[in-house]
N, C-alpha and C. Protein backbone atom coordinates (compact mmCIF):
# COMPACT_ATOMS: atom_id res chain seq x y z
N ALA A 1 45.43 131.36 87.51
CA ALA A 1 44.62 130.26 88.07
C ALA A 1 43.79 129.64 86.96
N LEU A 2 44.03 128.37 86.69
CA LEU A 2 43.17 127.61 85.79
C LEU A 2 41.96 127.13 86.59
N THR A 3 40.76 127.40 86.08
CA THR A 3 39.55 127.00 86.79
C THR A 3 38.64 126.23 85.84
N PHE A 4 37.92 125.27 86.40
CA PHE A 4 37.07 124.38 85.60
C PHE A 4 35.68 124.32 86.22
N ASP A 5 34.67 124.68 85.43
CA ASP A 5 33.29 124.73 85.89
C ASP A 5 32.48 123.52 85.44
N ASP A 6 31.38 123.29 86.16
CA ASP A 6 30.26 122.43 85.75
C ASP A 6 30.48 120.95 85.94
N GLY A 7 31.63 120.54 86.48
CA GLY A 7 31.86 119.14 86.75
C GLY A 7 31.37 118.77 88.14
N PRO A 8 31.84 117.62 88.65
CA PRO A 8 32.81 116.75 87.97
C PRO A 8 32.16 115.86 86.91
N HIS A 9 32.96 115.56 85.88
CA HIS A 9 32.55 114.63 84.83
C HIS A 9 33.18 113.28 85.14
N GLN A 10 32.38 112.24 85.01
CA GLN A 10 32.82 110.90 85.43
C GLN A 10 34.10 110.44 84.73
N VAL A 11 34.26 110.80 83.45
CA VAL A 11 35.42 110.35 82.68
C VAL A 11 36.45 111.47 82.50
N LEU A 12 35.98 112.65 82.10
CA LEU A 12 36.91 113.71 81.71
C LEU A 12 37.65 114.33 82.89
N THR A 13 36.99 114.47 84.03
CA THR A 13 37.67 115.08 85.17
C THR A 13 38.83 114.22 85.68
N PRO A 14 38.66 112.90 85.84
CA PRO A 14 39.83 112.10 86.19
C PRO A 14 40.93 112.15 85.14
N ARG A 15 40.56 112.19 83.87
CA ARG A 15 41.57 112.31 82.81
C ARG A 15 42.34 113.61 82.96
N LEU A 16 41.63 114.69 83.26
CA LEU A 16 42.30 115.98 83.49
C LEU A 16 43.24 115.89 84.68
N MET A 17 42.80 115.26 85.75
CA MET A 17 43.66 115.16 86.93
C MET A 17 44.92 114.33 86.65
N ASP A 18 44.82 113.36 85.77
CA ASP A 18 46.02 112.62 85.36
C ASP A 18 47.03 113.57 84.71
N ILE A 19 46.53 114.46 83.84
CA ILE A 19 47.41 115.44 83.18
C ILE A 19 48.01 116.39 84.20
N LEU A 20 47.20 116.87 85.12
CA LEU A 20 47.68 117.81 86.13
C LEU A 20 48.72 117.16 87.04
N GLN A 21 48.53 115.90 87.34
CA GLN A 21 49.48 115.19 88.19
C GLN A 21 50.84 115.09 87.52
N LYS A 22 50.84 114.82 86.22
CA LYS A 22 52.09 114.70 85.48
C LYS A 22 52.84 116.02 85.38
N THR A 23 52.08 117.12 85.35
CA THR A 23 52.71 118.44 85.18
C THR A 23 52.91 119.18 86.49
N GLY A 24 52.44 118.60 87.59
CA GLY A 24 52.60 119.25 88.88
C GLY A 24 51.78 120.53 89.00
N SER A 25 50.64 120.59 88.32
CA SER A 25 49.82 121.80 88.30
C SER A 25 48.65 121.69 89.26
N LYS A 26 48.29 122.82 89.88
CA LYS A 26 47.16 122.87 90.80
C LYS A 26 46.08 123.78 90.20
N VAL A 27 44.83 123.32 90.27
CA VAL A 27 43.72 124.07 89.66
C VAL A 27 42.54 124.10 90.63
N THR A 28 41.49 124.79 90.21
CA THR A 28 40.27 124.87 91.00
C THR A 28 39.11 124.30 90.20
N PHE A 29 38.35 123.42 90.85
CA PHE A 29 37.15 122.84 90.25
C PHE A 29 35.93 123.49 90.90
N PHE A 30 35.17 124.25 90.13
CA PHE A 30 33.91 124.80 90.62
C PHE A 30 32.82 123.79 90.26
N VAL A 31 32.40 123.03 91.27
CA VAL A 31 31.55 121.87 91.01
C VAL A 31 30.10 122.16 91.33
N MET A 32 29.21 121.53 90.57
CA MET A 32 27.78 121.58 90.84
C MET A 32 27.45 120.54 91.90
N GLY A 33 26.60 120.93 92.85
CA GLY A 33 26.27 120.03 93.94
C GLY A 33 25.65 118.73 93.49
N VAL A 34 24.77 118.80 92.49
CA VAL A 34 24.09 117.59 92.03
C VAL A 34 25.09 116.60 91.44
N LYS A 35 26.18 117.09 90.85
CA LYS A 35 27.21 116.19 90.32
C LYS A 35 28.19 115.77 91.41
N ALA A 36 28.44 116.64 92.35
CA ALA A 36 29.32 116.28 93.47
C ALA A 36 28.73 115.11 94.25
N LEU A 37 27.42 115.11 94.37
CA LEU A 37 26.74 114.03 95.08
C LEU A 37 26.90 112.71 94.36
N LEU A 38 26.98 112.75 93.02
CA LEU A 38 27.09 111.53 92.23
C LEU A 38 28.52 110.98 92.20
N HIS A 39 29.52 111.87 92.28
CA HIS A 39 30.92 111.45 92.09
C HIS A 39 31.81 111.96 93.23
N PRO A 40 31.51 111.62 94.46
CA PRO A 40 32.32 112.16 95.57
C PRO A 40 33.77 111.71 95.54
N TYR A 41 34.02 110.53 95.00
CA TYR A 41 35.40 110.02 94.94
C TYR A 41 36.29 110.88 94.06
N ILE A 42 35.71 111.53 93.06
CA ILE A 42 36.49 112.43 92.20
C ILE A 42 36.90 113.67 92.98
N LEU A 43 36.00 114.19 93.78
CA LEU A 43 36.33 115.36 94.60
C LEU A 43 37.37 115.01 95.65
N GLU A 44 37.24 113.83 96.25
CA GLU A 44 38.22 113.40 97.25
C GLU A 44 39.60 113.31 96.63
N ARG A 45 39.69 112.77 95.42
CA ARG A 45 40.97 112.68 94.74
C ARG A 45 41.52 114.08 94.45
N ALA A 46 40.66 114.98 94.00
CA ALA A 46 41.11 116.34 93.67
C ALA A 46 41.78 117.00 94.86
N VAL A 47 41.15 116.94 96.02
CA VAL A 47 41.71 117.56 97.21
C VAL A 47 42.98 116.84 97.63
N ARG A 48 42.97 115.52 97.56
CA ARG A 48 44.16 114.75 97.94
C ARG A 48 45.36 115.13 97.09
N GLU A 49 45.12 115.49 95.84
CA GLU A 49 46.23 115.83 94.94
C GLU A 49 46.53 117.34 94.90
N GLY A 50 45.93 118.08 95.83
CA GLY A 50 46.31 119.48 96.00
C GLY A 50 45.48 120.50 95.25
N HIS A 51 44.37 120.07 94.65
CA HIS A 51 43.50 121.00 93.94
C HIS A 51 42.45 121.58 94.89
N GLU A 52 41.79 122.62 94.44
CA GLU A 52 40.72 123.21 95.22
C GLU A 52 39.37 122.79 94.65
N VAL A 53 38.47 122.39 95.53
CA VAL A 53 37.09 122.09 95.12
C VAL A 53 36.21 123.20 95.66
N ALA A 54 35.52 123.89 94.75
CA ALA A 54 34.77 125.09 95.10
C ALA A 54 33.30 124.95 94.69
N ASN A 55 32.50 125.87 95.16
CA ASN A 55 31.04 125.81 95.05
C ASN A 55 30.56 126.49 93.76
N HIS A 56 29.80 125.75 92.94
CA HIS A 56 29.19 126.30 91.72
C HIS A 56 27.67 126.11 91.79
N VAL A 57 27.14 126.14 92.99
CA VAL A 57 25.74 125.93 93.37
C VAL A 57 25.21 124.57 92.90
N TRP A 58 23.97 124.31 93.26
CA TRP A 58 23.46 122.94 93.14
C TRP A 58 23.19 122.51 91.70
N ASP A 59 22.38 123.27 90.97
CA ASP A 59 22.00 122.83 89.63
C ASP A 59 22.02 123.96 88.59
N HIS A 60 22.90 124.94 88.82
CA HIS A 60 23.25 125.94 87.79
C HIS A 60 22.13 126.92 87.43
N PRO A 61 21.39 127.46 88.39
CA PRO A 61 20.41 128.49 88.05
C PRO A 61 21.10 129.84 87.85
N VAL A 62 20.36 130.79 87.29
CA VAL A 62 20.82 132.18 87.23
C VAL A 62 20.54 132.79 88.60
N LEU A 63 21.59 133.17 89.31
CA LEU A 63 21.42 133.57 90.70
C LEU A 63 20.62 134.85 90.86
N THR A 64 20.64 135.71 89.85
CA THR A 64 19.89 136.96 89.95
C THR A 64 18.40 136.76 89.71
N LYS A 65 17.99 135.53 89.38
CA LYS A 65 16.58 135.25 89.11
C LYS A 65 15.95 134.33 90.15
N ILE A 66 16.67 134.05 91.22
CA ILE A 66 16.12 133.21 92.28
C ILE A 66 16.07 134.01 93.57
N SER A 67 15.30 133.53 94.53
CA SER A 67 15.14 134.23 95.80
C SER A 67 16.37 134.05 96.68
N PRO A 68 16.56 134.94 97.65
CA PRO A 68 17.67 134.75 98.60
C PRO A 68 17.59 133.41 99.31
N GLN A 69 16.38 132.94 99.59
CA GLN A 69 16.22 131.64 100.27
C GLN A 69 16.68 130.49 99.37
N GLU A 70 16.33 130.57 98.09
CA GLU A 70 16.76 129.51 97.17
C GLU A 70 18.27 129.56 96.95
N LEU A 71 18.82 130.77 96.86
CA LEU A 71 20.27 130.89 96.73
C LEU A 71 20.97 130.26 97.93
N SER A 72 20.47 130.57 99.12
CA SER A 72 21.06 130.00 100.33
C SER A 72 21.01 128.48 100.30
N SER A 73 19.88 127.93 99.86
CA SER A 73 19.74 126.48 99.77
C SER A 73 20.70 125.89 98.74
N GLN A 74 20.81 126.53 97.58
CA GLN A 74 21.72 126.07 96.53
C GLN A 74 23.16 126.01 97.04
N LEU A 75 23.57 127.04 97.75
CA LEU A 75 24.94 127.11 98.27
C LEU A 75 25.16 126.08 99.37
N THR A 76 24.21 126.00 100.30
CA THR A 76 24.38 125.12 101.45
C THR A 76 24.42 123.66 101.05
N ARG A 77 23.51 123.24 100.18
CA ARG A 77 23.48 121.84 99.75
C ARG A 77 24.77 121.46 99.02
N THR A 78 25.27 122.39 98.21
CA THR A 78 26.52 122.11 97.49
C THR A 78 27.70 122.04 98.43
N SER A 79 27.78 122.98 99.37
CA SER A 79 28.87 122.95 100.35
C SER A 79 28.84 121.68 101.18
N GLU A 80 27.64 121.23 101.53
CA GLU A 80 27.53 119.99 102.30
C GLU A 80 28.00 118.78 101.50
N ALA A 81 27.69 118.75 100.20
CA ALA A 81 28.16 117.64 99.35
C ALA A 81 29.68 117.66 99.23
N ILE A 82 30.24 118.87 99.12
CA ILE A 82 31.70 118.98 99.03
C ILE A 82 32.35 118.56 100.34
N ARG A 83 31.80 119.00 101.45
CA ARG A 83 32.37 118.64 102.74
C ARG A 83 32.28 117.13 102.98
N ALA A 84 31.17 116.53 102.57
CA ALA A 84 31.01 115.09 102.76
C ALA A 84 32.05 114.31 101.96
N ALA A 85 32.40 114.82 100.79
CA ALA A 85 33.36 114.12 99.93
C ALA A 85 34.81 114.38 100.31
N THR A 86 35.09 115.58 100.81
CA THR A 86 36.49 116.01 100.98
C THR A 86 36.88 116.30 102.42
N ALA A 87 35.88 116.36 103.32
CA ALA A 87 36.10 116.74 104.72
C ALA A 87 36.55 118.19 104.84
N GLN A 88 36.35 118.99 103.79
CA GLN A 88 36.71 120.40 103.81
C GLN A 88 35.57 121.24 103.25
N PRO A 89 35.26 122.38 103.87
CA PRO A 89 34.26 123.27 103.30
C PRO A 89 34.88 124.08 102.17
N PRO A 90 34.12 124.47 101.15
CA PRO A 90 34.68 125.29 100.08
C PRO A 90 34.95 126.71 100.57
N LYS A 91 36.01 127.29 100.05
CA LYS A 91 36.39 128.66 100.41
C LYS A 91 35.96 129.67 99.35
N THR A 92 35.70 129.19 98.15
CA THR A 92 35.33 130.09 97.06
C THR A 92 34.12 129.54 96.33
N MET A 93 33.45 130.41 95.57
CA MET A 93 32.34 129.97 94.73
C MET A 93 32.34 130.81 93.46
N ARG A 94 31.68 130.26 92.45
CA ARG A 94 31.51 130.99 91.18
C ARG A 94 30.03 130.96 90.80
N PRO A 95 29.44 132.13 90.52
CA PRO A 95 28.05 132.16 90.08
C PRO A 95 27.92 131.65 88.65
N PRO A 96 26.94 130.79 88.37
CA PRO A 96 26.74 130.34 86.99
C PRO A 96 26.60 131.53 86.03
N TYR A 97 27.23 131.41 84.90
CA TYR A 97 27.23 132.44 83.85
C TYR A 97 27.90 133.74 84.32
N GLY A 98 28.48 133.73 85.51
CA GLY A 98 29.08 134.93 86.06
C GLY A 98 28.06 135.96 86.51
N LEU A 99 26.79 135.59 86.60
CA LEU A 99 25.73 136.54 86.91
C LEU A 99 25.44 136.57 88.41
N THR A 100 25.65 137.73 89.00
CA THR A 100 25.38 137.92 90.42
C THR A 100 25.13 139.40 90.65
N ASN A 101 25.01 139.81 91.91
CA ASN A 101 24.84 141.22 92.23
C ASN A 101 25.38 141.47 93.63
N ARG A 102 25.36 142.72 94.06
CA ARG A 102 25.94 143.07 95.35
C ARG A 102 25.25 142.34 96.51
N ARG A 103 23.92 142.27 96.47
CA ARG A 103 23.20 141.59 97.54
C ARG A 103 23.63 140.13 97.66
N ASN A 104 23.71 139.45 96.52
CA ASN A 104 24.13 138.05 96.53
C ASN A 104 25.55 137.91 97.06
N ASN A 105 26.45 138.76 96.55
CA ASN A 105 27.86 138.67 96.95
C ASN A 105 28.03 138.91 98.44
N ASP A 106 27.29 139.88 98.97
CA ASP A 106 27.39 140.17 100.40
C ASP A 106 26.93 138.97 101.23
N MET A 107 25.87 138.31 100.78
CA MET A 107 25.37 137.14 101.50
C MET A 107 26.35 135.97 101.39
N ILE A 108 26.87 135.75 100.19
CA ILE A 108 27.79 134.63 99.96
C ILE A 108 29.04 134.76 100.82
N TYR A 109 29.56 135.99 100.89
CA TYR A 109 30.78 136.20 101.67
C TYR A 109 30.48 136.33 103.16
N GLY A 110 29.42 137.09 103.49
CA GLY A 110 29.14 137.36 104.89
C GLY A 110 28.56 136.18 105.63
N GLN A 111 27.61 135.47 105.02
CA GLN A 111 26.94 134.36 105.69
C GLN A 111 27.56 133.01 105.37
N LYS A 112 27.99 132.81 104.13
CA LYS A 112 28.49 131.50 103.71
C LYS A 112 30.01 131.40 103.74
N LYS A 113 30.67 132.53 103.98
CA LYS A 113 32.14 132.55 104.15
C LYS A 113 32.87 132.05 102.91
N MET A 114 32.36 132.44 101.74
CA MET A 114 33.03 132.09 100.48
C MET A 114 33.28 133.36 99.66
N THR A 115 34.44 133.42 99.04
CA THR A 115 34.78 134.52 98.14
C THR A 115 34.24 134.22 96.76
N VAL A 116 33.56 135.18 96.15
CA VAL A 116 33.04 135.03 94.79
C VAL A 116 34.19 135.23 93.80
N ILE A 117 34.37 134.25 92.92
CA ILE A 117 35.45 134.27 91.93
C ILE A 117 34.85 134.34 90.53
N GLN A 118 35.19 135.38 89.79
CA GLN A 118 34.80 135.47 88.39
C GLN A 118 35.98 135.00 87.52
N TRP A 119 36.18 135.57 86.36
CA TRP A 119 37.30 135.19 85.52
C TRP A 119 37.73 136.40 84.71
N SER A 120 38.95 136.34 84.19
CA SER A 120 39.46 137.42 83.34
C SER A 120 39.76 136.94 81.93
N ILE A 121 39.86 135.63 81.73
CA ILE A 121 40.05 135.06 80.40
C ILE A 121 39.04 133.93 80.22
N ASP A 122 38.24 134.04 79.17
CA ASP A 122 37.24 133.01 78.85
C ASP A 122 37.71 132.22 77.63
N THR A 123 37.90 130.94 77.79
CA THR A 123 38.33 130.11 76.66
C THR A 123 37.20 129.84 75.67
N ILE A 124 35.97 130.15 76.06
CA ILE A 124 34.78 129.91 75.24
C ILE A 124 34.76 128.46 74.76
N ASP A 125 35.17 127.56 75.64
CA ASP A 125 35.31 126.16 75.24
C ASP A 125 33.97 125.46 75.07
N TRP A 126 32.87 126.10 75.51
CA TRP A 126 31.56 125.50 75.30
C TRP A 126 31.17 125.48 73.82
N GLN A 127 31.91 126.23 73.00
CA GLN A 127 31.71 126.19 71.55
C GLN A 127 32.48 125.06 70.90
N HIS A 128 33.18 124.27 71.71
CA HIS A 128 33.95 123.11 71.24
C HIS A 128 35.00 123.48 70.19
N PRO A 129 35.83 124.50 70.47
CA PRO A 129 36.91 124.82 69.54
C PRO A 129 37.98 123.74 69.57
N GLU A 130 38.81 123.73 68.55
CA GLU A 130 39.94 122.82 68.53
C GLU A 130 40.89 123.15 69.69
N PRO A 131 41.62 122.15 70.22
CA PRO A 131 42.53 122.42 71.33
C PRO A 131 43.51 123.56 71.07
N ALA A 132 44.03 123.65 69.84
CA ALA A 132 44.99 124.72 69.53
C ALA A 132 44.37 126.09 69.68
N LYS A 133 43.08 126.22 69.40
CA LYS A 133 42.39 127.50 69.53
C LYS A 133 42.25 127.89 71.00
N ILE A 134 41.99 126.92 71.84
CA ILE A 134 41.91 127.18 73.28
C ILE A 134 43.24 127.71 73.79
N VAL A 135 44.32 127.06 73.37
CA VAL A 135 45.65 127.51 73.77
C VAL A 135 45.90 128.93 73.29
N GLU A 136 45.56 129.21 72.04
CA GLU A 136 45.80 130.54 71.47
C GLU A 136 44.99 131.61 72.20
N ARG A 137 43.76 131.30 72.57
CA ARG A 137 42.90 132.29 73.26
C ARG A 137 43.49 132.68 74.61
N VAL A 138 44.12 131.74 75.28
CA VAL A 138 44.73 132.05 76.57
C VAL A 138 46.07 132.76 76.39
N MET A 139 46.93 132.21 75.57
CA MET A 139 48.29 132.71 75.49
C MET A 139 48.37 134.10 74.85
N SER A 140 47.36 134.48 74.07
CA SER A 140 47.37 135.80 73.46
C SER A 140 47.02 136.91 74.45
N LYS A 141 46.51 136.53 75.65
CA LYS A 141 46.05 137.52 76.62
C LYS A 141 46.68 137.40 77.99
N VAL A 142 47.19 136.24 78.34
CA VAL A 142 47.47 135.93 79.74
C VAL A 142 48.52 136.86 80.35
N LYS A 143 48.27 137.21 81.62
CA LYS A 143 49.20 138.03 82.39
C LYS A 143 49.12 137.63 83.85
N ASN A 144 49.98 138.21 84.67
CA ASN A 144 49.98 137.91 86.10
C ASN A 144 48.60 138.07 86.71
N GLY A 145 48.20 137.09 87.51
CA GLY A 145 46.97 137.21 88.27
C GLY A 145 45.71 136.85 87.52
N ASP A 146 45.80 136.42 86.28
CA ASP A 146 44.60 136.08 85.52
C ASP A 146 43.90 134.84 86.08
N VAL A 147 42.58 134.82 85.92
CA VAL A 147 41.75 133.64 86.23
C VAL A 147 41.17 133.16 84.91
N ILE A 148 41.49 131.92 84.54
CA ILE A 148 41.13 131.37 83.24
C ILE A 148 39.93 130.44 83.40
N LEU A 149 38.89 130.71 82.61
CA LEU A 149 37.66 129.92 82.68
C LEU A 149 37.67 128.79 81.66
N CYS A 150 37.56 127.56 82.16
CA CYS A 150 37.43 126.36 81.33
C CYS A 150 36.30 125.52 81.90
N HIS A 151 35.97 124.45 81.20
CA HIS A 151 34.95 123.50 81.68
C HIS A 151 35.50 122.08 81.52
N ASP A 152 35.45 121.31 82.59
CA ASP A 152 35.97 119.94 82.53
C ASP A 152 34.89 118.95 82.09
N ILE A 153 33.96 119.44 81.28
CA ILE A 153 32.92 118.57 80.72
C ILE A 153 33.02 118.49 79.20
N HIS A 154 34.08 119.07 78.64
CA HIS A 154 34.28 119.06 77.18
C HIS A 154 35.60 118.38 76.85
N ALA A 155 35.57 117.41 75.96
CA ALA A 155 36.77 116.64 75.63
C ALA A 155 37.87 117.50 75.02
N ASN A 156 37.51 118.44 74.15
CA ASN A 156 38.53 119.29 73.53
C ASN A 156 39.27 120.13 74.56
N THR A 157 38.58 120.52 75.62
CA THR A 157 39.24 121.28 76.68
C THR A 157 40.31 120.43 77.35
N ILE A 158 39.97 119.22 77.67
CA ILE A 158 40.94 118.33 78.31
C ILE A 158 42.11 118.07 77.36
N ASN A 159 41.82 117.88 76.08
CA ASN A 159 42.88 117.63 75.11
C ASN A 159 43.81 118.82 74.95
N ALA A 160 43.31 120.02 75.24
CA ALA A 160 44.14 121.22 75.11
C ALA A 160 45.09 121.42 76.28
N MET A 161 44.83 120.78 77.41
CA MET A 161 45.56 121.10 78.63
C MET A 161 47.05 120.81 78.59
N PRO A 162 47.51 119.67 78.03
CA PRO A 162 48.96 119.48 78.01
C PRO A 162 49.70 120.61 77.30
N ALA A 163 49.20 121.03 76.15
CA ALA A 163 49.86 122.10 75.40
C ALA A 163 49.72 123.44 76.12
N LEU A 164 48.55 123.70 76.70
CA LEU A 164 48.35 124.97 77.38
C LEU A 164 49.22 125.08 78.63
N ILE A 165 49.25 124.05 79.42
CA ILE A 165 50.08 124.08 80.63
C ILE A 165 51.55 124.23 80.27
N ASP A 166 51.98 123.51 79.24
CA ASP A 166 53.37 123.63 78.80
C ASP A 166 53.68 125.06 78.35
N ALA A 167 52.77 125.66 77.60
CA ALA A 167 52.99 127.03 77.12
C ALA A 167 53.03 128.01 78.28
N LEU A 168 52.15 127.86 79.25
CA LEU A 168 52.14 128.75 80.41
C LEU A 168 53.43 128.63 81.21
N LYS A 169 53.88 127.40 81.41
CA LYS A 169 55.10 127.21 82.20
C LYS A 169 56.33 127.73 81.46
N LYS A 170 56.35 127.61 80.14
CA LYS A 170 57.47 128.16 79.37
C LYS A 170 57.55 129.67 79.47
N GLU A 171 56.40 130.30 79.70
CA GLU A 171 56.36 131.75 79.88
C GLU A 171 56.63 132.16 81.33
N GLY A 172 56.86 131.18 82.19
CA GLY A 172 57.22 131.48 83.57
C GLY A 172 56.07 131.53 84.54
N PHE A 173 54.86 131.15 84.11
CA PHE A 173 53.71 131.19 85.01
C PHE A 173 53.66 129.96 85.89
N GLU A 174 53.17 130.16 87.10
CA GLU A 174 52.89 129.06 88.03
C GLU A 174 51.38 128.96 88.21
N LEU A 175 50.85 127.77 88.09
CA LEU A 175 49.41 127.57 88.23
C LEU A 175 49.06 127.34 89.69
N VAL A 176 48.17 128.18 90.22
CA VAL A 176 47.78 128.09 91.62
C VAL A 176 46.25 128.05 91.72
N THR A 177 45.75 127.67 92.88
CA THR A 177 44.31 127.61 93.07
C THR A 177 43.73 129.01 93.25
N ALA A 178 42.42 129.09 93.14
CA ALA A 178 41.75 130.38 93.31
C ALA A 178 41.98 130.95 94.70
N SER A 179 41.91 130.12 95.73
CA SER A 179 42.14 130.60 97.09
C SER A 179 43.56 131.11 97.27
N THR A 180 44.51 130.43 96.67
CA THR A 180 45.89 130.89 96.75
C THR A 180 46.04 132.24 96.05
N LEU A 181 45.40 132.39 94.92
CA LEU A 181 45.45 133.66 94.20
C LEU A 181 44.87 134.79 95.03
N VAL A 182 43.74 134.53 95.70
CA VAL A 182 43.14 135.54 96.57
C VAL A 182 44.11 135.92 97.69
N SER A 183 44.76 134.93 98.30
CA SER A 183 45.71 135.19 99.38
C SER A 183 46.89 136.00 98.89
N LEU A 184 47.39 135.67 97.71
CA LEU A 184 48.50 136.42 97.15
C LEU A 184 48.11 137.86 96.85
N TRP A 185 46.90 138.02 96.32
CA TRP A 185 46.44 139.38 96.00
C TRP A 185 46.26 140.21 97.27
N ASN A 186 45.69 139.60 98.31
CA ASN A 186 45.51 140.32 99.57
C ASN A 186 46.85 140.71 100.19
N ALA A 187 47.81 139.79 100.11
CA ALA A 187 49.14 140.10 100.63
C ALA A 187 49.80 141.20 99.82
N HIS A 188 49.60 141.17 98.53
CA HIS A 188 50.15 142.19 97.64
C HIS A 188 49.56 143.56 97.96
N LYS A 189 48.25 143.61 98.18
CA LYS A 189 47.60 144.89 98.48
C LYS A 189 48.11 145.48 99.79
N SER A 190 48.29 144.61 100.80
CA SER A 190 48.74 145.12 102.10
C SER A 190 50.18 145.60 102.03
N LYS A 191 51.00 144.94 101.24
CA LYS A 191 52.40 145.36 101.13
C LYS A 191 52.56 146.59 100.25
N SER A 192 51.73 146.68 99.22
CA SER A 192 51.88 147.78 98.27
C SER A 192 51.50 149.12 98.88
N SER A 193 50.77 149.09 100.00
CA SER A 193 50.41 150.34 100.65
C SER A 193 51.63 151.05 101.20
N SER A 194 52.71 150.28 101.48
CA SER A 194 53.93 150.89 102.00
C SER A 194 55.07 150.85 101.00
N SER A 195 55.21 149.72 100.31
CA SER A 195 56.30 149.60 99.34
C SER A 195 55.84 148.72 98.18
N PRO A 196 55.54 149.29 97.04
CA PRO A 196 55.05 148.50 95.89
C PRO A 196 56.05 147.42 95.51
N ARG A 197 55.52 146.24 95.21
CA ARG A 197 56.35 145.15 94.71
C ARG A 197 55.48 144.25 93.84
N ARG A 198 56.12 143.44 93.08
CA ARG A 198 55.39 142.56 92.16
C ARG A 198 54.66 141.46 92.92
N LEU A 199 53.53 141.08 92.37
CA LEU A 199 52.76 139.98 92.95
C LEU A 199 53.46 138.67 92.63
N ARG A 200 53.88 137.98 93.68
CA ARG A 200 54.61 136.74 93.48
C ARG A 200 53.69 135.56 93.37
N GLY A 201 54.25 134.45 92.86
CA GLY A 201 53.55 133.18 92.87
C GLY A 201 52.88 132.82 91.57
N MET A 202 52.84 133.76 90.60
CA MET A 202 52.20 133.44 89.33
C MET A 202 53.18 133.52 88.17
N LYS A 203 54.03 134.52 88.19
CA LYS A 203 55.03 134.59 87.12
C LYS A 203 56.31 135.12 87.72
N ALA A 204 57.40 134.46 87.42
CA ALA A 204 58.68 134.84 87.99
C ALA A 204 59.17 136.15 87.38
């Protein structure tokens, strides 16, 4: 699963979606509520083209440093902005910086009905590496079921996507949304209890 945090960006996110449309790839956008409110048409397009729009809270606080009431407000306001733009509530969320705890996760899943999604591969694209370096960081590690962290607010990240998507597809990977990955994993767990089999949908 290719995932993109901290958008939507007025210019770069539509440019990314143009690339995804050409390659037939589906990704997940973990959007900030304050930006979702500014660019609802970008979120509407994302959902229309088969991508997932997910919750990255309102304005990117460290969730372990705010109160449960503030966390609830951050999540609710962002979900409302996403629903207003897409007519769909988010199914997943990502805590800023990946920082959360059991109490937060239980509330997010139990009360807000969203699965917390972390990542297994970090492109470290906030350091503005060259596109080839982003591709190398992913391809040197990637395996079935990985969640790849990117940001659609950096130009070099967008520039890396054609080569990265091509490399992933040449290796037999299929790009799916975070929710699809969760569904595949849950199905895999239930089946493996009786007869182990490979997790389908990511690599043939």
